[in-house]
Short mmCIF file of C-alpha atoms in Angstrom, two decimals:
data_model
loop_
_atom_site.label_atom_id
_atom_site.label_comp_id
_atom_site.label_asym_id
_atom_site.label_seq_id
_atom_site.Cartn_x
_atom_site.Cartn_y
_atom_site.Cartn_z
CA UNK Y 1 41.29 17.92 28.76
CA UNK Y 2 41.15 21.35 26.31
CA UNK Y 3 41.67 20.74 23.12
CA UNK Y 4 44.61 17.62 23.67
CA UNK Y 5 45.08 15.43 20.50
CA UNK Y 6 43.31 11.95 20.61
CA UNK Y 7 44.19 8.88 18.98
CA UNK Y 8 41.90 5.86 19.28
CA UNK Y 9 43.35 2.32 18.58
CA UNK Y 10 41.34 -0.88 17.74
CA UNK Y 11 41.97 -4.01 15.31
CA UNK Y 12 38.58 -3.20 13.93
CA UNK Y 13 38.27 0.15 12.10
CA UNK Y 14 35.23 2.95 11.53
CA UNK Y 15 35.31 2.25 7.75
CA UNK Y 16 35.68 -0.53 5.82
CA UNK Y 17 36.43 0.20 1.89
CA UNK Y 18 35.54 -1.49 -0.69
CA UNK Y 19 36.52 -0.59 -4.77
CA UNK Y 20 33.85 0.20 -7.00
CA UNK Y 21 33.58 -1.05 -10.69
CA UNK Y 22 35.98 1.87 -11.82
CA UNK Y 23 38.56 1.12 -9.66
CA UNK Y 24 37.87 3.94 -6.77
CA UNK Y 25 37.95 3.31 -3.07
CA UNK Y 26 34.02 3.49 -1.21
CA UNK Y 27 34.63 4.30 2.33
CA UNK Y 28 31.14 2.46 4.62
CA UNK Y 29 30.65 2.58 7.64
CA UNK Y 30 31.79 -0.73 9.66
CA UNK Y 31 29.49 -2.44 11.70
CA UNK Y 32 29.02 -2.73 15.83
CA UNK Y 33 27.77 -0.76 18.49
CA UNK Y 34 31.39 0.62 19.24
CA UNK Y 35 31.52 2.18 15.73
CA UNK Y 36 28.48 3.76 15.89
CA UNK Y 37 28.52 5.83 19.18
CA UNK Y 38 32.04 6.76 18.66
CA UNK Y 39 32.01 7.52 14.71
CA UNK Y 40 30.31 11.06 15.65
CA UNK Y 41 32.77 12.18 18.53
CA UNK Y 42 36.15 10.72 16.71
CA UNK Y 43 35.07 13.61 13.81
CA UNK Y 44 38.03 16.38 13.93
CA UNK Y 45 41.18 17.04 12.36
CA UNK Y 46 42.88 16.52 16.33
CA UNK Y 47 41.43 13.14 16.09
CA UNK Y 48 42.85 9.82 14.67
CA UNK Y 49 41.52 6.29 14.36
CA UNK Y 50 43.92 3.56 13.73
CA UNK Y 51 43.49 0.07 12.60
CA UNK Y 52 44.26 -3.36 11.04
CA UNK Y 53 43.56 -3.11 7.38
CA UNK Y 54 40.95 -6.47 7.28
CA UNK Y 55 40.33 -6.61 3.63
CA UNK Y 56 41.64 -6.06 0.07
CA UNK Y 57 39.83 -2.53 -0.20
CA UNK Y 58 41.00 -1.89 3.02
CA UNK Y 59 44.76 -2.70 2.07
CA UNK Y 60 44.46 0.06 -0.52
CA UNK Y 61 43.21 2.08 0.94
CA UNK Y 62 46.22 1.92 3.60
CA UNK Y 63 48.37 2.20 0.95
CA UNK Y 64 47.05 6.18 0.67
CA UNK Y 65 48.13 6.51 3.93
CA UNK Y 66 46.32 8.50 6.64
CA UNK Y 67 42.67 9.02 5.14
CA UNK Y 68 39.86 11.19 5.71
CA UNK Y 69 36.72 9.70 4.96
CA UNK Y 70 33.24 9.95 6.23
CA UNK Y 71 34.57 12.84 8.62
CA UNK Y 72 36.90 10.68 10.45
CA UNK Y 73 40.55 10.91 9.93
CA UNK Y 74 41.52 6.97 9.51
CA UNK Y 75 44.62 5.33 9.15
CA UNK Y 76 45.24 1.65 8.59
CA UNK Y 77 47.80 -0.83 9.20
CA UNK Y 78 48.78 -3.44 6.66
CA UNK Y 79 49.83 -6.34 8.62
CA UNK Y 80 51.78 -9.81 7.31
CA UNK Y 81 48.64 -11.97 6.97
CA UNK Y 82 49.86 -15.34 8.11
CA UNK Y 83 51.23 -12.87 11.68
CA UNK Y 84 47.61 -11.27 11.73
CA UNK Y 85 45.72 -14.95 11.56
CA UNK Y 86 47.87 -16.19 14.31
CA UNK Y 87 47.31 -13.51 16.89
CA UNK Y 88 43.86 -13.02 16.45
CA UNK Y 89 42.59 -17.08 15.60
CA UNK Y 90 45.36 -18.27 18.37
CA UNK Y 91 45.61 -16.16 20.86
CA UNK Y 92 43.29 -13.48 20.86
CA UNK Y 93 39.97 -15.74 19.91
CA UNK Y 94 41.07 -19.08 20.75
CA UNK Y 95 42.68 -18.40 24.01
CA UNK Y 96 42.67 -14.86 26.03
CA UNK Y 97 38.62 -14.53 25.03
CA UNK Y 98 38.21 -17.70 26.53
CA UNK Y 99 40.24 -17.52 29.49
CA UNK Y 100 38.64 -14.43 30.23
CA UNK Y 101 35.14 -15.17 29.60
CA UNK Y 102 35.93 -18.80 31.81
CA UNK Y 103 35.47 -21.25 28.64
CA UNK Y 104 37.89 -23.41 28.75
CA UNK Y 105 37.17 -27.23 29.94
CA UNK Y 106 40.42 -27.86 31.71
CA UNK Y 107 40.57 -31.45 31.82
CA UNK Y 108 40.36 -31.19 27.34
CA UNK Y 109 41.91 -27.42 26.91
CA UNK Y 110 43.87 -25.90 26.24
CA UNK Y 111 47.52 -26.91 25.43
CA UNK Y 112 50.70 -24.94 25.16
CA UNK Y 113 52.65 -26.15 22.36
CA UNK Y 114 55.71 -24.50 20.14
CA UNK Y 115 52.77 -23.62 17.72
CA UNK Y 116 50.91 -22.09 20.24
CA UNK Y 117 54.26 -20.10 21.56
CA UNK Y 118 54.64 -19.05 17.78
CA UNK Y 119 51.10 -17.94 18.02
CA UNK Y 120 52.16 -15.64 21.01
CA UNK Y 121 55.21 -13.99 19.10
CA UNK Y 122 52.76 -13.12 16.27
CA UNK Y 123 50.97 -11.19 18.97
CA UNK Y 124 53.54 -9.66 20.36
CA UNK Y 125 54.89 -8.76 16.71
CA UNK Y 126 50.90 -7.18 16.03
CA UNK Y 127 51.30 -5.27 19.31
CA UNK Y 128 54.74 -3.77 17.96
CA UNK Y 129 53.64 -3.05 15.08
CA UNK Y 130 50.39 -0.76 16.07
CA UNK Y 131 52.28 0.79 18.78
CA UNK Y 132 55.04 1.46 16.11
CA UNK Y 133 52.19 3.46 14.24
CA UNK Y 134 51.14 4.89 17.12
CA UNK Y 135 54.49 6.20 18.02
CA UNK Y 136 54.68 7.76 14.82
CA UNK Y 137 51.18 9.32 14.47
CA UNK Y 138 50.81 10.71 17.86
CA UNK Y 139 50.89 14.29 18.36
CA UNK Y 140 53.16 15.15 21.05
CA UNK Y 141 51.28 14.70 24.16
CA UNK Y 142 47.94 12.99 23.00
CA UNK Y 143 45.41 10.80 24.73
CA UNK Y 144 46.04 7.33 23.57
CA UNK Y 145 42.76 5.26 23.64
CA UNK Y 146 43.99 1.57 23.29
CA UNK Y 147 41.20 -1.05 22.75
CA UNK Y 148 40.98 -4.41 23.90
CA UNK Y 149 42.18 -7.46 24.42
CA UNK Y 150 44.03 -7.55 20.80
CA UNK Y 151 46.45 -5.36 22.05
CA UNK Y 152 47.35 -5.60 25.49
CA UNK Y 153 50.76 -4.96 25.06
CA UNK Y 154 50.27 -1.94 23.62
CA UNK Y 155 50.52 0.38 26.48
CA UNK Y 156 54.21 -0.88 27.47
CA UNK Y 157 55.59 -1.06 24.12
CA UNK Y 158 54.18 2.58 23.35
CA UNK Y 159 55.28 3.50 27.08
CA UNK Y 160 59.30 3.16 25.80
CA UNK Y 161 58.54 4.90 22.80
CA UNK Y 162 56.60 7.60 23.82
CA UNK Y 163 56.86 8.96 27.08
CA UNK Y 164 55.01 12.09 26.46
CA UNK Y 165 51.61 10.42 25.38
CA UNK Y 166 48.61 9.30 27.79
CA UNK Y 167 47.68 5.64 27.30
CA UNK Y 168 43.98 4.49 28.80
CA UNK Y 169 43.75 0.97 27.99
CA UNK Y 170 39.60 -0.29 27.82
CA UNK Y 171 38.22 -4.12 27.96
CA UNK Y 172 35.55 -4.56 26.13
CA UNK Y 173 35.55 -8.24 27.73
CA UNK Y 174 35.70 -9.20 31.27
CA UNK Y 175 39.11 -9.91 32.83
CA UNK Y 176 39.66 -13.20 34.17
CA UNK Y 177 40.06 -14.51 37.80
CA UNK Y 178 43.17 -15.19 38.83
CA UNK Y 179 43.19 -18.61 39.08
CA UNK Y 180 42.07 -18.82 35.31
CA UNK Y 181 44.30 -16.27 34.07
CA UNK Y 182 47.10 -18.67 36.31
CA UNK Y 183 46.29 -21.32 33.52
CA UNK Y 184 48.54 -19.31 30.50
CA UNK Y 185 51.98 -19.91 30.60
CA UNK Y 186 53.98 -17.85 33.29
CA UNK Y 187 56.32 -15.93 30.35
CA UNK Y 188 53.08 -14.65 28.23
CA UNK Y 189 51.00 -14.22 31.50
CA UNK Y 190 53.44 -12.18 32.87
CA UNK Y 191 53.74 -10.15 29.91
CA UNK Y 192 49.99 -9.44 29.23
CA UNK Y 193 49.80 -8.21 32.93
CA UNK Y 194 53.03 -6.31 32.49
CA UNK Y 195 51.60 -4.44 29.00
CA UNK Y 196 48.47 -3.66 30.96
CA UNK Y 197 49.93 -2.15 34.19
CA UNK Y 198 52.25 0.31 32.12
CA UNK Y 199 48.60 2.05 30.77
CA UNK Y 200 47.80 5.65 32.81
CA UNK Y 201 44.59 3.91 33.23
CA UNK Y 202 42.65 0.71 32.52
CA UNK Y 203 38.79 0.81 32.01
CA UNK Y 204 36.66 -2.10 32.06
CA UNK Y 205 32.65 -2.08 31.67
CA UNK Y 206 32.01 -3.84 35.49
CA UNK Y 207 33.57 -3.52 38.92
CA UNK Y 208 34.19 -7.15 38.81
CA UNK Y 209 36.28 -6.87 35.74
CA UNK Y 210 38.56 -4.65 36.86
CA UNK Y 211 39.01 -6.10 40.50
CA UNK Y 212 39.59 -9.25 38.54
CA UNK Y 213 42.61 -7.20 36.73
CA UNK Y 214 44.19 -6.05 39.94
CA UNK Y 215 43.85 -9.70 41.87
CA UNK Y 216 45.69 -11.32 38.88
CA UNK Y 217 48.73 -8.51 39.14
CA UNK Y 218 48.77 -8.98 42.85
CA UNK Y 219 48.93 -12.64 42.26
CA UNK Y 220 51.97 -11.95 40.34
CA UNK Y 221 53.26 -9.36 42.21
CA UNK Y 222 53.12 -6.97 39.49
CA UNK Y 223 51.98 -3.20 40.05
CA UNK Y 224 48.59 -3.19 39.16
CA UNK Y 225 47.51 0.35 37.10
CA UNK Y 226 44.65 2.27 38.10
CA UNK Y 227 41.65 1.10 36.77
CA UNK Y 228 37.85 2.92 36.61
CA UNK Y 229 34.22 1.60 35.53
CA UNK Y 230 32.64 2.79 32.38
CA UNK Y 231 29.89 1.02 30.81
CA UNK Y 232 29.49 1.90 27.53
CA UNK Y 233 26.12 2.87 25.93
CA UNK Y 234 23.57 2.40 23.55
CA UNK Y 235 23.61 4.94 21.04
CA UNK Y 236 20.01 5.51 20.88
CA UNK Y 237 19.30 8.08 17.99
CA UNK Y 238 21.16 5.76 15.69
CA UNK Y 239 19.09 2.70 16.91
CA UNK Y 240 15.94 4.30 16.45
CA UNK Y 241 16.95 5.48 13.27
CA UNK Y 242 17.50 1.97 12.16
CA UNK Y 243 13.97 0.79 14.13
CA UNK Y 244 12.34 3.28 11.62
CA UNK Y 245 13.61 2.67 8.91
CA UNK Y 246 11.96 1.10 5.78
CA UNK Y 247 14.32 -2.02 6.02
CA UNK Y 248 13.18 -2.42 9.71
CA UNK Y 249 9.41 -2.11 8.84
CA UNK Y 250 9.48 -4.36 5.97
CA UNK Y 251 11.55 -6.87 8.65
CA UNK Y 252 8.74 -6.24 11.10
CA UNK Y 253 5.57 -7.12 8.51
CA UNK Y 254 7.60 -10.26 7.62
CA UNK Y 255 8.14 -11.24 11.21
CA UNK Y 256 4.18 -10.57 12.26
CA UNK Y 257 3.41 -12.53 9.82
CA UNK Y 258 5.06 -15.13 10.85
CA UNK Y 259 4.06 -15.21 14.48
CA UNK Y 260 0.33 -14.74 13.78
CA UNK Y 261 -0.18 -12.89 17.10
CA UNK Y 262 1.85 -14.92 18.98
CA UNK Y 263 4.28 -14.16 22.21
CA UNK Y 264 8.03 -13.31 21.28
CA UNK Y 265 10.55 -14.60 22.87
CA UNK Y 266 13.94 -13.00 21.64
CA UNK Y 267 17.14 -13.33 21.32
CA UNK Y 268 19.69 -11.63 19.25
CA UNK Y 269 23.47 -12.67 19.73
CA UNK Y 270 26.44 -13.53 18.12
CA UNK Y 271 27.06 -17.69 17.59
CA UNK Y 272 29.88 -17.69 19.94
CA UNK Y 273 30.13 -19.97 23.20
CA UNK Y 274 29.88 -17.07 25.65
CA UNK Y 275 26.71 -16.20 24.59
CA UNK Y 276 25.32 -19.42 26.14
CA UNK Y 277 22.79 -20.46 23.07
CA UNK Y 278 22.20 -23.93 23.65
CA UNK Y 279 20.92 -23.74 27.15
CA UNK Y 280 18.49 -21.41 26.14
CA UNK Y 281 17.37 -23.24 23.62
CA UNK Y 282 17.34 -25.89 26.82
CA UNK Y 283 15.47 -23.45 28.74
CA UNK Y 284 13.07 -23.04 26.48
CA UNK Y 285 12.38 -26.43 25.56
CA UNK Y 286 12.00 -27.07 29.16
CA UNK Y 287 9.45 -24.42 29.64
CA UNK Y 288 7.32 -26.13 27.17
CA UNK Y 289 7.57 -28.94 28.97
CA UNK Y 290 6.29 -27.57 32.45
CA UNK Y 291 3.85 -25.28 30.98
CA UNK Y 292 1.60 -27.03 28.05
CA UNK Y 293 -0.76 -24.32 27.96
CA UNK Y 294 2.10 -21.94 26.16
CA UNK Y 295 2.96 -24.85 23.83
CA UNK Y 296 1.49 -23.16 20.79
CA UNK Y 297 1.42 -19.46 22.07
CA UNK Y 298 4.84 -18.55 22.12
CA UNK Y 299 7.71 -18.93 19.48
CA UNK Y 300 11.44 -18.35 20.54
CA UNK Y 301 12.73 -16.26 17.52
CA UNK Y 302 16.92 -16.72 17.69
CA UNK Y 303 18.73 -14.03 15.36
CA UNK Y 304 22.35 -15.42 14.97
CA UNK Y 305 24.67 -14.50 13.18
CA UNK Y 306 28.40 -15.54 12.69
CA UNK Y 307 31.25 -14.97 14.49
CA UNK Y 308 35.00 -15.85 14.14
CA UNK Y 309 34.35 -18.97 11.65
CA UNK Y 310 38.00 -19.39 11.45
CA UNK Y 311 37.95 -20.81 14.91
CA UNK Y 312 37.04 -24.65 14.96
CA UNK Y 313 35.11 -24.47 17.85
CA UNK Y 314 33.12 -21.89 16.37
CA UNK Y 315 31.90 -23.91 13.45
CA UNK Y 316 31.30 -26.91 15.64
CA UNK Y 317 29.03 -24.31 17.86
CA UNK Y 318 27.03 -23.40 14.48
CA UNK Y 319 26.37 -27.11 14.04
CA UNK Y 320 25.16 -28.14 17.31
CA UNK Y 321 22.56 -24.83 17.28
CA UNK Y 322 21.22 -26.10 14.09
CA UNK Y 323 20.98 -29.15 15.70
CA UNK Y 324 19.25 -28.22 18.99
CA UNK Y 325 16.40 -25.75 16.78
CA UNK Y 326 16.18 -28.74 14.33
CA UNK Y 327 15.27 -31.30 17.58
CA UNK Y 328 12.95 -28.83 19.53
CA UNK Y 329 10.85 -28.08 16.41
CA UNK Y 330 10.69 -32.02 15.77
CA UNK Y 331 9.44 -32.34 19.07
CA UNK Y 332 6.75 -29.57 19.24
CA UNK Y 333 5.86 -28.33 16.14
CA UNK Y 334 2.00 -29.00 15.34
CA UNK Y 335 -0.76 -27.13 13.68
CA UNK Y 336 0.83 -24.57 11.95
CA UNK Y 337 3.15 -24.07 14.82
CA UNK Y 338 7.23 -23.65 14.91
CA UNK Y 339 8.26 -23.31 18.12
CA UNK Y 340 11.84 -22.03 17.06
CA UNK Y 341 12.14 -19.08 14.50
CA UNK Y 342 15.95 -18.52 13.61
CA UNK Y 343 17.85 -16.32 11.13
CA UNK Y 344 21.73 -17.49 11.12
CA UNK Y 345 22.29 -14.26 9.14
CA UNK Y 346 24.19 -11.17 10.09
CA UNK Y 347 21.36 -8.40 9.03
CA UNK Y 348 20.89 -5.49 11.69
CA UNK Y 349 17.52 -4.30 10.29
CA UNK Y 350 15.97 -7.28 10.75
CA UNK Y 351 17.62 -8.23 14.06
CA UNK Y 352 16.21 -4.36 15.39
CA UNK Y 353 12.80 -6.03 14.20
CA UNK Y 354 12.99 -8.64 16.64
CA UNK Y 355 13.53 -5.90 19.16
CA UNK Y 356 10.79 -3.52 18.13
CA UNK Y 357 8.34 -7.11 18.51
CA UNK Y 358 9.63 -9.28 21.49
CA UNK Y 359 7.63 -10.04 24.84
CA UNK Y 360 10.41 -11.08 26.51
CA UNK Y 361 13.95 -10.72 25.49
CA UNK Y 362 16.19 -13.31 26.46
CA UNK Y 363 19.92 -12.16 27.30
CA UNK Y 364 21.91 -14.85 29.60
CA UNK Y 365 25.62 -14.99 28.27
CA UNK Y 366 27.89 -17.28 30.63
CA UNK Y 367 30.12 -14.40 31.14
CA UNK Y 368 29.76 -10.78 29.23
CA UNK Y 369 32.03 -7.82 29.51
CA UNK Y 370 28.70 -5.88 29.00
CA UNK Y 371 26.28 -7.12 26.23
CA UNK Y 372 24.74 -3.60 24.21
CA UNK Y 373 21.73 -6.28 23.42
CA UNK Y 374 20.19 -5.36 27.28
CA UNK Y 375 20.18 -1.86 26.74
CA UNK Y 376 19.26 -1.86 22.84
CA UNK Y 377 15.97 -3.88 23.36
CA UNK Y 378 14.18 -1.88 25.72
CA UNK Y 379 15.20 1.45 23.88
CA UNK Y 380 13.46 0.40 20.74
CA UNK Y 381 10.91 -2.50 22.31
CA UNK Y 382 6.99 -1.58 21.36
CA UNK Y 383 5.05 -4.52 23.48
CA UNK Y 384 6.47 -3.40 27.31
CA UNK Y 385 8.59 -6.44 26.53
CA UNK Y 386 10.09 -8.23 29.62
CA UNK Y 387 14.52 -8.31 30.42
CA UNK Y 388 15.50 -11.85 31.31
CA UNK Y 389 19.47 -10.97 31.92
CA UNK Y 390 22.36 -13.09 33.38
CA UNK Y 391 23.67 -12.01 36.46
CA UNK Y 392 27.01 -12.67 34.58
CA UNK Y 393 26.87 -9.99 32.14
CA UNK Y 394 28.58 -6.43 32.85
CA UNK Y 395 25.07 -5.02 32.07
CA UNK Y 396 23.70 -6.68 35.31
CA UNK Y 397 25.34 -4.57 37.02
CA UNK Y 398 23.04 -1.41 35.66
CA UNK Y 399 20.18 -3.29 34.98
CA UNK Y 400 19.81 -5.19 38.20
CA UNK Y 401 16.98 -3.55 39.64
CA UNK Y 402 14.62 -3.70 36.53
CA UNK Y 403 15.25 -7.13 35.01
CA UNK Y 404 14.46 -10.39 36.04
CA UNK Y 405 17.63 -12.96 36.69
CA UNK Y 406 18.05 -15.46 34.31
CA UNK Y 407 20.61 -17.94 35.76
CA UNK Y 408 23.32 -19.00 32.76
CA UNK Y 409 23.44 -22.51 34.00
CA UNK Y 410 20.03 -23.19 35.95
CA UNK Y 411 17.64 -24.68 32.91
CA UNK Y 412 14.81 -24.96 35.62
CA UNK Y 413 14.89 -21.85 37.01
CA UNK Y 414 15.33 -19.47 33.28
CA UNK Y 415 12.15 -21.75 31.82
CA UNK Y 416 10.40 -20.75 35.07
CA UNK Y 417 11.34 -16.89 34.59
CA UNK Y 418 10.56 -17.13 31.06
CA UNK Y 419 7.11 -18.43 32.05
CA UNK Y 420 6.73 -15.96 34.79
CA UNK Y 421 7.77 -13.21 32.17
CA UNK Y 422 5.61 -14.37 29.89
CA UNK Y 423 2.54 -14.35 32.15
CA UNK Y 424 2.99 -11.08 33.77
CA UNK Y 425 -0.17 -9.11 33.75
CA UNK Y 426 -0.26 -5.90 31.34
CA UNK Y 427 0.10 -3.02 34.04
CA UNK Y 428 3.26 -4.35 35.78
CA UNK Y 429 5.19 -5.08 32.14
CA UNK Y 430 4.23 -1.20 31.15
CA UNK Y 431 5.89 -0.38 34.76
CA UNK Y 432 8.67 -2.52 34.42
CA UNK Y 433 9.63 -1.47 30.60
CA UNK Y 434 9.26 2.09 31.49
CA UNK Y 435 11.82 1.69 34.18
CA UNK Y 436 14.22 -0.47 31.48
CA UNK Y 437 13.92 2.17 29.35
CA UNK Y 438 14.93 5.32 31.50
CA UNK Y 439 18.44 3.13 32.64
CA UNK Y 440 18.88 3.12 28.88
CA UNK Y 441 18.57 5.94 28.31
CA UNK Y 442 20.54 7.44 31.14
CA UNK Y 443 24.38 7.32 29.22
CA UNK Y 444 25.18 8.02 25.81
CA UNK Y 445 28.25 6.72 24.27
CA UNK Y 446 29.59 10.53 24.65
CA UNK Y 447 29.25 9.90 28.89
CA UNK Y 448 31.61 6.79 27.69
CA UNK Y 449 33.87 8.24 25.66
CA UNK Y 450 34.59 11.49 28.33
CA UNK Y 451 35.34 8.49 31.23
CA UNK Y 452 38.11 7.37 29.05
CA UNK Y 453 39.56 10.79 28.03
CA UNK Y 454 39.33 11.88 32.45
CA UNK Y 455 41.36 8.77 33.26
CA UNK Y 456 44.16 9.79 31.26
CA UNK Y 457 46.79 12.62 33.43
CA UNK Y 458 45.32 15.59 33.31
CA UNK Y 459 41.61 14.57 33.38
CA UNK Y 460 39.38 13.64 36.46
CA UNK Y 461 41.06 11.05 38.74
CA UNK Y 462 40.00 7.37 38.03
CA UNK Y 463 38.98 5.37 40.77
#
C-alpha cells in the first residue's frame, strides 16, 4: 500500500476528553479491545481517526477541530443529540444488533412503526453526516476503514462523494441469515445491503458472517461486494501489562481471598442478551445438581458490567441476572460457601484478575461476531485454565481444535463440560492451555489491521 493516507471511521473514538478543574481538555485513552491494538498503528500524521463526539468534553474538544492527542490525529463529530439517540438506541442497538446476532422473538418483536421509520432517517442522517466528514478529511486517494454496523451506509454515501477514496467496510458483529435479515422492512433492508455492496471490500471476523452477507444480497438480487476473513486479535503486550499491574495484583489478593483455594469458574462479559448469561448461570446451577461432590469446591465468579442501559431490554436483562445469582446462592450457599461471585462493575483490572485465576473460563454467547474474551484468557491465565467456547462465536472458528464445545442452548450438556473441565487431570490441562495459548498468540492486531488495508484496490486481493 506505500505510504497511502488512512482514515479510520467508528462511532466510538481512541480518546475520550474530559476538562480538568481549570478548564483544559485531558485527552484518555477510551476503553475496548479495538482501541487498544489499533491506538499504536493509527499513530502518524497520514493517519486520521474519526468519530461521534459521546460526551461534553468530547464536544469541546470537537469544537478545536481536528486534534492531535496521545499521538493520534483525532477528529470528532458533533452530532444533533435527539438524531444520535435514535440511530444508535433504535436502530443500531435495538434492532440491526439483534437481527444480526438472531435475538429477536418473532411472535413479540419487533414492530415497524412511523417511530421506528423516524428512527431509520436518523440513521441515515448519522451516516450522511460522517461520510460528509469523511468526504472532507480524506486525502485524495486514501484507504477508508469504515467500522461497523453504525454506519453501514457509509460506503455508498461516501462512494458519490468521493470516487477517488478506497472504502473497506469491517463487522465487528455477525451478519444475519437471510431469512432474519428478510424480517426489516424491504425500503431500509434494501438500503443497508445497498450501502454495504458499494464498499471495495467488506471484512467480517468468520466465514459464516460474510457468506451470511452475500446470501442476503443474492436474496435481494443486489451485487454482493467482495468480502475477506479477518479475525481480529488480542493485543497481548497491553494485556499483560494490565495482568501485572499493581491494580491487577491487588484485584487478584482480593479475589484469592475470597475463593479460599477454591476452583474458578469464569466469566467476563458484557450484560447484553447475546452473551447468553442466564443459561450459564442455568448451566451451572445444573452442574451442582448432577455433581454434589463439587457443591462447595467451585464458585462461578461472573464479572459484568453494563452495556447500552438506554435500551429497555437491557435493564430488564440486569434485573433478571441479579435475580438468577440471588436464587442459586439461596439454594446452595452453606458453610462459608457462595456459589456465585459477581461484580456488575465495568473495572478491567479486576476483570484481567479473574483471568490470571480461573480453572475454567466459561465463554458461550448465542451468537458472537468474535468474542476477544477466548483469546484474552488463555494469554494471561496462570492455573492451565480450561476454554469452554460456543460453537456460535466467530472465535470458534480459531479455537476449535483446543477448546471444549459449550452448546449456547444445551443446559445438560455445558454443566457436563463444565464438570468434565473441571475434573481434568493436571497433565492434559498444562497440554491443552499450552496449545490455547500459542493460537493466541499467533495474530496481533497489526496482522488485523494489514487484512483491512490489502482488501482495499491496490493491496492483496480479498477472497
Amino acid at each position: 500500500m506505500g505510504e497511502r493516507p488512512v482514515v479510520l471511521v467508528s462511532n466510538r473514538g481512541p480518546l475520550r476528553y474530559d476538562v480538568d478543574a481549570d478548564g483544559a481538555l485531558v485527552a484518555r485513552r477510551g476503553a475496548g479491545g479495538l482501541v487498544s491494538g489499533l491506538a499504536p498503528l493509527m499513530a502518524g500524521s497520514d493517519r486520521t481517526w474519526i468519530a461521534a463526539a459521546m460526551s461534553d468534553g468530547d464536544r469541546a474538544a470537537a469544537a478545536t477541530g481536528v486534534r492531535r492527542d496521545s499521538g493520534l490525529q483525532v477528529q470528532l463529530l458533533t452530532l444533533d443529540p435527539t438524531t444520535f439517540d435514535a440511530a444508535y438506541d433504535e436502530v443500531c442497538n435495538a434492532t440491526i444488533w439483534y437481527l444480526h446476532h438472531h435475538l429477536f422473538d418473532l411472535t413479540r418483536a419487533p414492530s415497524f412503526d412511523q417511530r421506528w421509520f423516524d428512527a431509520w432517517d436518523a440513521y441515515r442522517t448519522i451516516n450522511a453526516d460522517f461520510a460528509e466528514a469523511i468526504a472532507s478529511t480524506a486525502p485524495h486517494g486514501a484507504v477508508v476503514l469504515v467500522q461497523d454496523y453504525h454506519l453501514c451506509l457509509v460506503p455508498s454515501m461516501l462512494r458519490e462523494q468521493r470516487p477517488d477514496v478506497a472504502v473497506v467496510h469491517f463487522s465487528h458483529t455477525p451478519f444475519a441469515a437471510p431469512e432474519i435479515l428478510a424480517v426489516l422492512p424491504d425500503g431500509p433492508r434494501r438500503e443497508l445491503l445497498e450501502g454495504l455492496s458499494a464498499a471495495d471490500a467488506c471484512g467480517f471476523h468468520s466465514e459464516r458472517w460474510a457468506a451470511s452477507l452475500r446470501a442476503c444480497c443474492a436474496a435481494d438480487a443486489i451485487d454482493a461486494p467482495r468480502t475477506f476473513v479477518a479475525p481480529l486479535a488480542t493485543d497481548a503486550d497491553d494485556l499483560r501489562a494490565v495482568a501485572t499491574s499493581p491494580a491487577c495484583d491487588d484485584a487478584l489478593a482480593r479475589l484469592d481471598a475470597q475463593l479460599d483455594g477454591r476452583q474458578l469458574i469464569a466469566r467476563v462479559d458484557r450484560v447484553e442478551p447475546s452473551k447468553n448469561v442466564l443459561r450459564g448461570f442455568a448451566a451451572f446451577d445444573r452442574m451442582l445438581e448432577l455433581h454434589p461432590d463439587l457443591r462447595g469446591t467451585v464458585v462461578l465468579g461472573a464479572w459484568l458490567y453494563p452495556s447500552r442501559e438506554g435500551v429497555a431490554a437491557y435493564r430488564s436483562l440486569r434485573a433478571d441476572v441479579e435475580a438468577a445469582i440471588a436464587a442459586i446462592n439461596e439454594r446452595w450457599a452453606h458453610d462459608g460457601w457462595t456459589p456465585v461471585l459477581a461484580d456488575l462493575h465495568d473495572d478491567f483490572p479486576t476483570s484481567v484478575a479473574a483471568l490470571r485465576r480461573y480453572d475454567v473460563l466459561l465463554v458461550h454467547p448465542v451468537r458472537d461476531g468474535l468474542n476477544l474474551v477466548a483469546t484474552e484468557g488463555p494469554l494471561v491465565n496462570e492455573r492451565d485454565g480450561e476454554l469452554l467456547l460456543s460453537p456460535q462465536a466467530g472465535a470458534w472458528d480459531l479455537l476449535s481444535s483446543v477448546a471444549t464445545a459449550a452448546h449456547p442452548f444445551d443446559l445438560e450438556q455445558t454443566a457436563h463440560a463444565l464438570a468434565s473441565a473441571l475434573q481434568r487431570a493436571p497433565e492434559e490441562r498444562a497440554t491443552r492451555a499450552a496449545a490455547l495459548r500459542a493460537v493466541a498468540e499467533a495474530r496481533t492486531p497489526a496482522d488485523w489491521f494489514a487484512d483491512q488495508l490489502a482488501a482495499a484496490p491496490g493491496g492483496a486481493p480479498a477472497t
